């Protein structure tokens, strides 16, 4: 999965570092595209020496520090292009994609929170922690992560496979955001019912995954069908939903997503279910 970059490690503790000339600098344009060069499939990012604008510390990978460019100075550099997050996902190494997704999540939060939601004053960076603070009314804003579930619904030796109506074109599982006032297990049952009309039981946690592309924390669950598993697909959300036998499951082109790992696990091993 995207976050599995061992022996490297993402260190996300916040420090109020100043950027040095050899630290890396992540630059996103107003549409959230990342500025990068390419060297044999590896992303090449700008460095601190490339800018005169402000930068905020994001995280480190091992001993390498990454910063985010803030401010409105537009940057162009020969040999570098702006790539959408989706393009970057297909183009660069897994470690680079994790860096880009995580940087994007933080960029999106900084970018969407320039002004106080209470009084409209421009927000300042808080020095002691990862937060934005309003100098006028004291309102403090922390980074937001959206919890969402990925659900592998099992019926004997088949898995409930879906395809989204728009966006990602490959096979997927039922997925959806937690709504206010429910547990993740309730999200699982509600999303499967809403998208496919199927009732589920024996909901069990599998693994989780940070997914900065959509500012998510994805939480994977397997569960068993309850009843005959007749599908009534929500055509606003999906263009395909069906029970697919293990041997017929077509995986995604790479193994970055929790969804793909769950499909792969079921395809290769099956999973014990109630019988
Ligand atoms: Zn305010």
PDB file of C-alpha atoms and ligand atoms in Angstrom:
ATOM      1  CA  UNK A   1       0.000   0.000   0.000  1.00  0.00           C
ATOM      2  CA  UNK A   2       0.981   3.605  -0.495  1.00  0.00           C
ATOM      3  CA  UNK A   3       2.156   4.092   3.095  1.00  0.00           C
ATOM      4  CA  UNK A   4       4.319   0.941   3.124  1.00  0.00           C
ATOM      5  CA  UNK A   5       7.669   2.601   2.425  1.00  0.00           C
ATOM      6  CA  UNK A   6       9.801   0.543   4.826  1.00  0.00           C
ATOM      7  CA  UNK A   7      12.717   0.852   5.568  1.00  0.00           C
ATOM      8  CA  UNK A   8      11.943   4.542   5.072  1.00  0.00           C
ATOM      9  CA  UNK A   9       9.595   6.207   7.516  1.00  0.00           C
ATOM     10  CA  UNK A  10       7.355   9.266   7.339  1.00  0.00           C
ATOM     11  CA  UNK A  11       7.858  11.496  10.394  1.00  0.00           C
ATOM     12  CA  UNK A  12       4.884  13.790  10.706  1.00  0.00           C
ATOM     13  CA  UNK A  13       5.592  15.497  14.034  1.00  0.00           C
ATOM     14  CA  UNK A  14       5.349  19.258  13.646  1.00  0.00           C
ATOM     15  CA  UNK A  15       8.399  21.459  14.164  1.00  0.00           C
ATOM     16  CA  UNK A  16       8.728  25.142  13.395  1.00  0.00           C
ATOM     17  CA  UNK A  17      11.751  24.652  11.116  1.00  0.00           C
ATOM     18  CA  UNK A  18      13.027  27.212   8.640  1.00  0.00           C
ATOM     19  CA  UNK A  19      13.749  25.879   5.165  1.00  0.00           C
ATOM     20  CA  UNK A  20      17.437  25.381   4.277  1.00  0.00           C
ATOM     21  CA  UNK A  21      18.775  25.424   0.746  1.00  0.00           C
ATOM     22  CA  UNK A  22      18.937  21.626   0.376  1.00  0.00           C
ATOM     23  CA  UNK A  23      15.576  20.826   1.978  1.00  0.00           C
ATOM     24  CA  UNK A  24      12.834  19.777  -0.432  1.00  0.00           C
ATOM     25  CA  UNK A  25      10.030  22.106  -1.359  1.00  0.00           C
ATOM     26  CA  UNK A  26       6.607  20.899  -2.515  1.00  0.00           C
ATOM     27  CA  UNK A  27       4.918  23.382  -4.822  1.00  0.00           C
ATOM     28  CA  UNK A  28       1.264  23.058  -5.809  1.00  0.00           C
ATOM     29  CA  UNK A  29      -0.520  25.349  -8.246  1.00  0.00           C
ATOM     30  CA  UNK A  30      -3.985  26.787  -7.558  1.00  0.00           C
ATOM     31  CA  UNK A  31      -5.598  23.611  -8.940  1.00  0.00           C
ATOM     32  CA  UNK A  32      -3.586  21.340  -6.646  1.00  0.00           C
ATOM     33  CA  UNK A  33      -1.131  20.116  -9.269  1.00  0.00           C
ATOM     34  CA  UNK A  34       2.357  19.260  -8.007  1.00  0.00           C
ATOM     35  CA  UNK A  35       5.494  20.711  -9.579  1.00  0.00           C
ATOM     36  CA  UNK A  36       8.021  17.952 -10.236  1.00  0.00           C
ATOM     37  CA  UNK A  37      10.742  16.806 -12.540  1.00  0.00           C
ATOM     38  CA  UNK A  38      11.250  13.156 -13.406  1.00  0.00           C
ATOM     39  CA  UNK A  39      14.345  10.979 -13.241  1.00  0.00           C
ATOM     40  CA  UNK A  40      13.731   7.356 -14.301  1.00  0.00           C
ATOM     41  CA  UNK A  41      10.330   7.151 -12.594  1.00  0.00           C
ATOM     42  CA  UNK A  42      11.408   9.057  -9.511  1.00  0.00           C
ATOM     43  CA  UNK A  43       9.975  12.479  -8.794  1.00  0.00           C
ATOM     44  CA  UNK A  44      12.439  15.348  -8.468  1.00  0.00           C
ATOM     45  CA  UNK A  45      11.203  18.158  -6.238  1.00  0.00           C
ATOM     46  CA  UNK A  46      12.415  21.706  -5.940  1.00  0.00           C
ATOM     47  CA  UNK A  47      14.764  22.672  -3.137  1.00  0.00           C
ATOM     48  CA  UNK A  48      14.832  25.515  -0.660  1.00  0.00           C
ATOM     49  CA  UNK A  49      17.368  27.401  -2.729  1.00  0.00           C
ATOM     50  CA  UNK A  50      14.848  27.618  -5.596  1.00  0.00           C
ATOM     51  CA  UNK A  51      12.534  30.105  -3.880  1.00  0.00           C
ATOM     52  CA  UNK A  52      12.442  33.396  -2.087  1.00  0.00           C
ATOM     53  CA  UNK A  53       8.832  32.953  -0.921  1.00  0.00           C
ATOM     54  CA  UNK A  54       7.592  31.597   2.409  1.00  0.00           C
ATOM     55  CA  UNK A  55       7.558  27.884   3.173  1.00  0.00           C
ATOM     56  CA  UNK A  56       6.066  25.876   6.028  1.00  0.00           C
ATOM     57  CA  UNK A  57       7.539  22.625   7.316  1.00  0.00           C
ATOM     58  CA  UNK A  58       5.411  19.563   6.455  1.00  0.00           C
ATOM     59  CA  UNK A  59       7.145  16.315   7.415  1.00  0.00           C
ATOM     60  CA  UNK A  60      10.348  14.341   6.997  1.00  0.00           C
ATOM     61  CA  UNK A  61      11.047  11.062   5.271  1.00  0.00           C
ATOM     62  CA  UNK A  62      13.924   9.610   7.262  1.00  0.00           C
ATOM     63  CA  UNK A  63      16.288  12.594   7.606  1.00  0.00           C
ATOM     64  CA  UNK A  64      14.997  14.482   4.556  1.00  0.00           C
ATOM     65  CA  UNK A  65      12.805  17.475   5.319  1.00  0.00           C
ATOM     66  CA  UNK A  66       9.881  18.527   3.106  1.00  0.00           C
ATOM     67  CA  UNK A  67       8.339  21.993   3.096  1.00  0.00           C
ATOM     68  CA  UNK A  68       5.297  23.480   1.404  1.00  0.00           C
ATOM     69  CA  UNK A  69       5.474  26.695  -0.544  1.00  0.00           C
ATOM     70  CA  UNK A  70       2.898  29.199   0.628  1.00  0.00           C
ATOM     71  CA  UNK A  71       2.179  32.579  -0.886  1.00  0.00           C
ATOM     72  CA  UNK A  72       1.190  33.466  -4.416  1.00  0.00           C
ATOM     73  CA  UNK A  73       4.487  33.636  -6.280  1.00  0.00           C
ATOM     74  CA  UNK A  74       4.092  31.408  -9.348  1.00  0.00           C
ATOM     75  CA  UNK A  75       7.012  29.089  -9.976  1.00  0.00           C
ATOM     76  CA  UNK A  76       8.180  27.707 -13.318  1.00  0.00           C
ATOM     77  CA  UNK A  77      11.434  25.851 -13.764  1.00  0.00           C
ATOM     78  CA  UNK A  78      12.966  24.235 -16.820  1.00  0.00           C
ATOM     79  CA  UNK A  79      12.609  20.441 -16.792  1.00  0.00           C
ATOM     80  CA  UNK A  80       9.725  20.593 -14.296  1.00  0.00           C
ATOM     81  CA  UNK A  81       6.011  20.216 -14.987  1.00  0.00           C
ATOM     82  CA  UNK A  82       2.796  20.438 -12.974  1.00  0.00           C
ATOM     83  CA  UNK A  83       1.123  17.021 -12.583  1.00  0.00           C
ATOM     84  CA  UNK A  84      -2.361  16.322 -11.274  1.00  0.00           C
ATOM     85  CA  UNK A  85      -2.462  14.069  -8.232  1.00  0.00           C
ATOM     86  CA  UNK A  86      -4.080  11.367 -10.353  1.00  0.00           C
ATOM     87  CA  UNK A  87      -1.305  11.587 -12.975  1.00  0.00           C
ATOM     88  CA  UNK A  88       1.368  11.564 -10.264  1.00  0.00           C
ATOM     89  CA  UNK A  89      -0.170   8.371  -8.869  1.00  0.00           C
ATOM     90  CA  UNK A  90       0.490   6.535 -12.136  1.00  0.00           C
ATOM     91  CA  UNK A  91       3.830   8.148 -12.883  1.00  0.00           C
ATOM     92  CA  UNK A  92       6.126   8.107  -9.859  1.00  0.00           C
ATOM     93  CA  UNK A  93       7.521   5.592  -7.372  1.00  0.00           C
ATOM     94  CA  UNK A  94       5.406   4.544  -4.400  1.00  0.00           C
ATOM     95  CA  UNK A  95       7.459   6.583  -1.929  1.00  0.00           C
ATOM     96  CA  UNK A  96       7.127   9.670  -4.120  1.00  0.00           C
ATOM     97  CA  UNK A  97       3.380   9.137  -4.449  1.00  0.00           C
ATOM     98  CA  UNK A  98       3.045   8.891  -0.672  1.00  0.00           C
ATOM     99  CA  UNK A  99       5.036  12.121  -0.290  1.00  0.00           C
ATOM    100  CA  UNK A 100       2.886  13.846  -2.925  1.00  0.00           C
ATOM    101  CA  UNK A 101      -0.451  12.597  -1.487  1.00  0.00           C
ATOM    102  CA  UNK A 102       0.515  13.598   2.055  1.00  0.00           C
ATOM    103  CA  UNK A 103       1.811  16.965   0.885  1.00  0.00           C
ATOM    104  CA  UNK A 104      -1.383  17.459  -1.118  1.00  0.00           C
ATOM    105  CA  UNK A 105      -3.557  16.769   1.942  1.00  0.00           C
ATOM    106  CA  UNK A 106      -1.704  19.464   3.881  1.00  0.00           C
ATOM    107  CA  UNK A 107      -1.639  21.868   0.911  1.00  0.00           C
ATOM    108  CA  UNK A 108      -5.419  21.465   0.525  1.00  0.00           C
ATOM    109  CA  UNK A 109      -5.947  22.242   4.202  1.00  0.00           C
ATOM    110  CA  UNK A 110      -3.707  25.345   4.164  1.00  0.00           C
ATOM    111  CA  UNK A 111      -5.218  26.453   0.866  1.00  0.00           C
ATOM    112  CA  UNK A 112      -8.847  26.059   2.049  1.00  0.00           C
ATOM    113  CA  UNK A 113      -8.218  27.830   5.366  1.00  0.00           C
ATOM    114  CA  UNK A 114      -6.756  31.225   4.589  1.00  0.00           C
ATOM    115  CA  UNK A 115      -9.493  33.163   6.377  1.00  0.00           C
ATOM    116  CA  UNK A 116     -11.244  32.755   9.706  1.00  0.00           C
ATOM    117  CA  UNK A 117     -14.665  31.097   9.386  1.00  0.00           C
ATOM    118  CA  UNK A 118     -15.949  33.021  12.409  1.00  0.00           C
ATOM    119  CA  UNK A 119     -14.876  36.597  11.703  1.00  0.00           C
ATOM    120  CA  UNK A 120     -13.328  36.576   8.210  1.00  0.00           C
ATOM    121  CA  UNK A 121      -9.896  37.870   9.254  1.00  0.00           C
ATOM    122  CA  UNK A 122      -6.807  36.420   7.550  1.00  0.00           C
ATOM    123  CA  UNK A 123      -5.357  33.502   9.562  1.00  0.00           C
ATOM    124  CA  UNK A 124      -1.766  33.204  10.805  1.00  0.00           C
ATOM    125  CA  UNK A 125       0.385  30.094  11.067  1.00  0.00           C
ATOM    126  CA  UNK A 126       0.640  28.967  14.686  1.00  0.00           C
ATOM    127  CA  UNK A 127       4.259  28.462  15.689  1.00  0.00           C
ATOM    128  CA  UNK A 128       3.913  25.885  18.455  1.00  0.00           C
ATOM    129  CA  UNK A 129       1.819  23.305  16.624  1.00  0.00           C
ATOM    130  CA  UNK A 130       0.257  22.456  13.251  1.00  0.00           C
ATOM    131  CA  UNK A 131      -2.628  24.878  13.400  1.00  0.00           C
ATOM    132  CA  UNK A 132      -3.889  28.181  12.026  1.00  0.00           C
ATOM    133  CA  UNK A 133      -4.959  30.895  14.393  1.00  0.00           C
ATOM    134  CA  UNK A 134      -7.045  34.025  13.951  1.00  0.00           C
ATOM    135  CA  UNK A 135      -5.226  37.091  15.342  1.00  0.00           C
ATOM    136  CA  UNK A 136      -8.574  38.894  15.650  1.00  0.00           C
ATOM    137  CA  UNK A 137     -10.814  36.434  17.522  1.00  0.00           C
ATOM    138  CA  UNK A 138      -8.444  33.635  18.571  1.00  0.00           C
ATOM    139  CA  UNK A 139     -10.241  30.915  16.571  1.00  0.00           C
ATOM    140  CA  UNK A 140      -7.816  27.999  16.085  1.00  0.00           C
ATOM    141  CA  UNK A 141      -8.131  25.598  13.157  1.00  0.00           C
ATOM    142  CA  UNK A 142      -6.512  22.164  13.143  1.00  0.00           C
ATOM    143  CA  UNK A 143      -5.951  19.903  10.123  1.00  0.00           C
ATOM    144  CA  UNK A 144      -8.998  17.896   9.084  1.00  0.00           C
ATOM    145  CA  UNK A 145      -9.027  14.225   8.140  1.00  0.00           C
ATOM    146  CA  UNK A 146     -12.173  12.656   6.704  1.00  0.00           C
ATOM    147  CA  UNK A 147     -12.846   9.078   7.863  1.00  0.00           C
ATOM    148  CA  UNK A 148     -14.195   6.791   5.167  1.00  0.00           C
ATOM    149  CA  UNK A 149     -14.758   3.057   4.905  1.00  0.00           C
ATOM    150  CA  UNK A 150     -13.736   0.526   2.284  1.00  0.00           C
ATOM    151  CA  UNK A 151     -15.898  -2.583   2.426  1.00  0.00           C
ATOM    152  CA  UNK A 152     -15.208  -6.081   1.152  1.00  0.00           C
ATOM    153  CA  UNK A 153     -18.593  -7.837   1.183  1.00  0.00           C
ATOM    154  CA  UNK A 154     -18.213 -11.619   0.945  1.00  0.00           C
ATOM    155  CA  UNK A 155     -20.734 -14.119  -0.396  1.00  0.00           C
ATOM    156  CA  UNK A 156     -19.201 -17.598  -0.373  1.00  0.00           C
ATOM    157  CA  UNK A 157     -16.292 -17.447  -2.817  1.00  0.00           C
ATOM    158  CA  UNK A 158     -17.433 -14.162  -4.365  1.00  0.00           C
ATOM    159  CA  UNK A 159     -16.678 -10.556  -3.490  1.00  0.00           C
ATOM    160  CA  UNK A 160     -18.935  -7.549  -4.162  1.00  0.00           C
ATOM    161  CA  UNK A 161     -16.986  -5.562  -6.800  1.00  0.00           C
ATOM    162  CA  UNK A 162     -18.000  -2.080  -7.939  1.00  0.00           C
ATOM    163  CA  UNK A 163     -16.969   0.606 -10.368  1.00  0.00           C
ATOM    164  CA  UNK A 164     -17.565   4.294  -9.635  1.00  0.00           C
ATOM    165  CA  UNK A 165     -19.713   6.200 -12.071  1.00  0.00           C
ATOM    166  CA  UNK A 166     -17.083   8.944 -12.446  1.00  0.00           C
ATOM    167  CA  UNK A 167     -13.361   9.310 -11.711  1.00  0.00           C
ATOM    168  CA  UNK A 168     -11.313   6.185 -10.981  1.00  0.00           C
ATOM    169  CA  UNK A 169     -11.950   3.695 -13.786  1.00  0.00           C
ATOM    170  CA  UNK A 170     -10.733   0.429 -12.253  1.00  0.00           C
ATOM    171  CA  UNK A 171     -12.438  -2.152 -10.046  1.00  0.00           C
ATOM    172  CA  UNK A 172     -13.230  -0.999  -6.534  1.00  0.00           C
ATOM    173  CA  UNK A 173     -15.140  -1.993  -3.416  1.00  0.00           C
ATOM    174  CA  UNK A 174     -18.042  -0.259  -1.738  1.00  0.00           C
ATOM    175  CA  UNK A 175     -16.699   2.925  -0.146  1.00  0.00           C
ATOM    176  CA  UNK A 176     -18.077   5.983   1.550  1.00  0.00           C
ATOM    177  CA  UNK A 177     -17.612   8.661   4.174  1.00  0.00           C
ATOM    178  CA  UNK A 178     -18.629   8.339   7.789  1.00  0.00           C
ATOM    179  CA  UNK A 179     -21.549  10.647   8.514  1.00  0.00           C
ATOM    180  CA  UNK A 180     -21.860  12.616  11.732  1.00  0.00           C
ATOM    181  CA  UNK A 181     -23.443  10.555  14.504  1.00  0.00           C
ATOM    182  CA  UNK A 182     -22.545   7.040  13.420  1.00  0.00           C
ATOM    183  CA  UNK A 183     -19.876   4.435  14.187  1.00  0.00           C
ATOM    184  CA  UNK A 184     -17.659   3.082  11.408  1.00  0.00           C
ATOM    185  CA  UNK A 185     -19.538  -0.231  11.546  1.00  0.00           C
ATOM    186  CA  UNK A 186     -22.779   1.680  10.970  1.00  0.00           C
ATOM    187  CA  UNK A 187     -21.117   3.491   8.055  1.00  0.00           C
ATOM    188  CA  UNK A 188     -20.247   0.101   6.554  1.00  0.00           C
ATOM    189  CA  UNK A 189     -23.815  -1.222   6.769  1.00  0.00           C
ATOM    190  CA  UNK A 190     -25.335   2.050   5.501  1.00  0.00           C
ATOM    191  CA  UNK A 191     -22.968   2.505   2.556  1.00  0.00           C
ATOM    192  CA  UNK A 192     -23.354  -1.096   1.359  1.00  0.00           C
ATOM    193  CA  UNK A 193     -27.149  -0.753   1.594  1.00  0.00           C
ATOM    194  CA  UNK A 194     -27.224   2.651  -0.132  1.00  0.00           C
ATOM    195  CA  UNK A 195     -24.904   1.713  -2.993  1.00  0.00           C
ATOM    196  CA  UNK A 196     -25.983  -1.879  -3.624  1.00  0.00           C
ATOM    197  CA  UNK A 197     -29.129  -2.664  -1.604  1.00  0.00           C
ATOM    198  CA  UNK A 198     -27.316  -5.528   0.152  1.00  0.00           C
ATOM    199  CA  UNK A 199     -27.600  -6.286   3.905  1.00  0.00           C
ATOM    200  CA  UNK A 200     -24.419  -7.293   5.752  1.00  0.00           C
ATOM    201  CA  UNK A 201     -23.367  -8.926   9.034  1.00  0.00           C
ATOM    202  CA  UNK A 202     -20.165 -10.027  10.840  1.00  0.00           C
ATOM    203  CA  UNK A 203     -18.455  -6.688  10.145  1.00  0.00           C
ATOM    204  CA  UNK A 204     -14.752  -6.936  11.053  1.00  0.00           C
ATOM    205  CA  UNK A 205     -11.901  -4.460  10.841  1.00  0.00           C
ATOM    206  CA  UNK A 206      -9.040  -5.204   8.449  1.00  0.00           C
ATOM    207  CA  UNK A 207      -6.533  -2.309   8.109  1.00  0.00           C
ATOM    208  CA  UNK A 208      -6.461   1.441   7.567  1.00  0.00           C
ATOM    209  CA  UNK A 209      -4.695   3.734   5.129  1.00  0.00           C
ATOM    210  CA  UNK A 210      -3.975   7.464   4.918  1.00  0.00           C
ATOM    211  CA  UNK A 211      -5.251   8.699   1.538  1.00  0.00           C
ATOM    212  CA  UNK A 212      -4.285  12.327   1.188  1.00  0.00           C
ATOM    213  CA  UNK A 213      -5.574  12.533  -2.376  1.00  0.00           C
ATOM    214  CA  UNK A 214      -9.089  12.896  -0.917  1.00  0.00           C
ATOM    215  CA  UNK A 215      -8.050  14.089   2.575  1.00  0.00           C
ATOM    216  CA  UNK A 216      -9.220  10.706   3.882  1.00  0.00           C
ATOM    217  CA  UNK A 217      -8.314   8.154   6.428  1.00  0.00           C
ATOM    218  CA  UNK A 218      -9.600   4.970   4.825  1.00  0.00           C
ATOM    219  CA  UNK A 219     -10.733   2.190   7.149  1.00  0.00           C
ATOM    220  CA  UNK A 220     -11.079  -1.262   5.610  1.00  0.00           C
ATOM    221  CA  UNK A 221     -13.653  -3.808   6.760  1.00  0.00           C
ATOM    222  CA  UNK A 222     -14.693  -7.221   5.564  1.00  0.00           C
ATOM    223  CA  UNK A 223     -18.201  -8.485   6.202  1.00  0.00           C
ATOM    224  CA  UNK A 224     -20.583 -11.220   5.092  1.00  0.00           C
ATOM    225  CA  UNK A 225     -23.763 -10.871   3.097  1.00  0.00           C
ATOM    226  CA  UNK A 226     -26.938 -11.215   5.159  1.00  0.00           C
ATOM    227  CA  UNK A 227     -29.670 -12.796   3.059  1.00  0.00           C
ATOM    228  CA  UNK A 228     -29.620 -13.608  -0.657  1.00  0.00           C
ATOM    229  CA  UNK A 229     -27.399 -10.682  -1.729  1.00  0.00           C
ATOM    230  CA  UNK A 230     -29.746  -9.412  -4.429  1.00  0.00           C
ATOM    231  CA  UNK A 231     -28.146  -6.219  -5.805  1.00  0.00           C
ATOM    232  CA  UNK A 232     -30.032  -2.953  -6.349  1.00  0.00           C
ATOM    233  CA  UNK A 233     -27.318  -0.610  -7.581  1.00  0.00           C
ATOM    234  CA  UNK A 234     -27.344   3.154  -6.905  1.00  0.00           C
ATOM    235  CA  UNK A 235     -26.856   4.409 -10.452  1.00  0.00           C
ATOM    236  CA  UNK A 236     -25.934   7.904  -9.277  1.00  0.00           C
ATOM    237  CA  UNK A 237     -22.823   6.544  -7.538  1.00  0.00           C
ATOM    238  CA  UNK A 238     -21.900   3.420  -9.473  1.00  0.00           C
ATOM    239  CA  UNK A 239     -21.829   2.123 -13.009  1.00  0.00           C
ATOM    240  CA  UNK A 240     -21.179  -1.482 -11.983  1.00  0.00           C
ATOM    241  CA  UNK A 241     -21.821  -3.688  -8.963  1.00  0.00           C
ATOM    242  CA  UNK A 242     -21.739  -7.471  -9.000  1.00  0.00           C
ATOM    243  CA  UNK A 243     -20.649 -10.593  -7.151  1.00  0.00           C
ATOM    244  CA  UNK A 244     -17.342 -11.690  -8.693  1.00  0.00           C
ATOM    245  CA  UNK A 245     -15.759 -15.068  -8.040  1.00  0.00           C
ATOM    246  CA  UNK A 246     -12.235 -15.081  -6.603  1.00  0.00           C
ATOM    247  CA  UNK A 247     -10.524 -16.265  -9.762  1.00  0.00           C
ATOM    248  CA  UNK A 248     -12.337 -13.678 -11.901  1.00  0.00           C
ATOM    249  CA  UNK A 249     -11.443 -10.591  -9.840  1.00  0.00           C
ATOM    250  CA  UNK A 250      -9.391  -8.141 -11.920  1.00  0.00           C
ATOM    251  CA  UNK A 251      -7.041  -6.121  -9.705  1.00  0.00           C
ATOM    252  CA  UNK A 252      -6.033  -2.468 -10.067  1.00  0.00           C
ATOM    253  CA  UNK A 253      -2.882  -1.682 -12.122  1.00  0.00           C
ATOM    254  CA  UNK A 254      -0.783  -1.091  -9.007  1.00  0.00           C
ATOM    255  CA  UNK A 255      -0.971  -2.037  -5.347  1.00  0.00           C
ATOM    256  CA  UNK A 256      -1.084   1.436  -3.779  1.00  0.00           C
ATOM    257  CA  UNK A 257      -4.614   1.295  -2.420  1.00  0.00           C
ATOM    258  CA  UNK A 258      -6.162  -0.497   0.539  1.00  0.00           C
ATOM    259  CA  UNK A 259      -8.983  -1.432  -1.848  1.00  0.00           C
ATOM    260  CA  UNK A 260      -6.583  -3.308  -4.105  1.00  0.00           C
ATOM    261  CA  UNK A 261      -4.879  -5.065  -1.184  1.00  0.00           C
ATOM    262  CA  UNK A 262      -8.280  -6.259   0.055  1.00  0.00           C
ATOM    263  CA  UNK A 263      -9.317  -7.508  -3.400  1.00  0.00           C
ATOM    264  CA  UNK A 264      -5.921  -9.204  -3.799  1.00  0.00           C
ATOM    265  CA  UNK A 265      -6.132 -10.875  -0.386  1.00  0.00           C
ATOM    266  CA  UNK A 266      -9.554 -12.311  -1.188  1.00  0.00           C
ATOM    267  CA  UNK A 267      -8.554 -13.354  -4.703  1.00  0.00           C
ATOM    268  CA  UNK A 268      -5.414 -15.184  -3.557  1.00  0.00           C
ATOM    269  CA  UNK A 269      -6.477 -16.639  -0.224  1.00  0.00           C
ATOM    270  CA  UNK A 270     -10.225 -16.358   0.158  1.00  0.00           C
ATOM    271  CA  UNK A 271     -11.324 -15.428   3.638  1.00  0.00           C
ATOM    272  CA  UNK A 272     -13.066 -17.441   6.257  1.00  0.00           C
ATOM    273  CA  UNK A 273     -16.728 -16.619   6.494  1.00  0.00           C
ATOM    274  CA  UNK A 274     -19.524 -17.860   8.661  1.00  0.00           C
ATOM    275  CA  UNK A 275     -20.017 -21.343   7.206  1.00  0.00           C
TER     276      UNK A 275
HETATM  277 ZN1  LIG B   1     -11.502  35.205  13.611  1.00  0.00          ZN
END
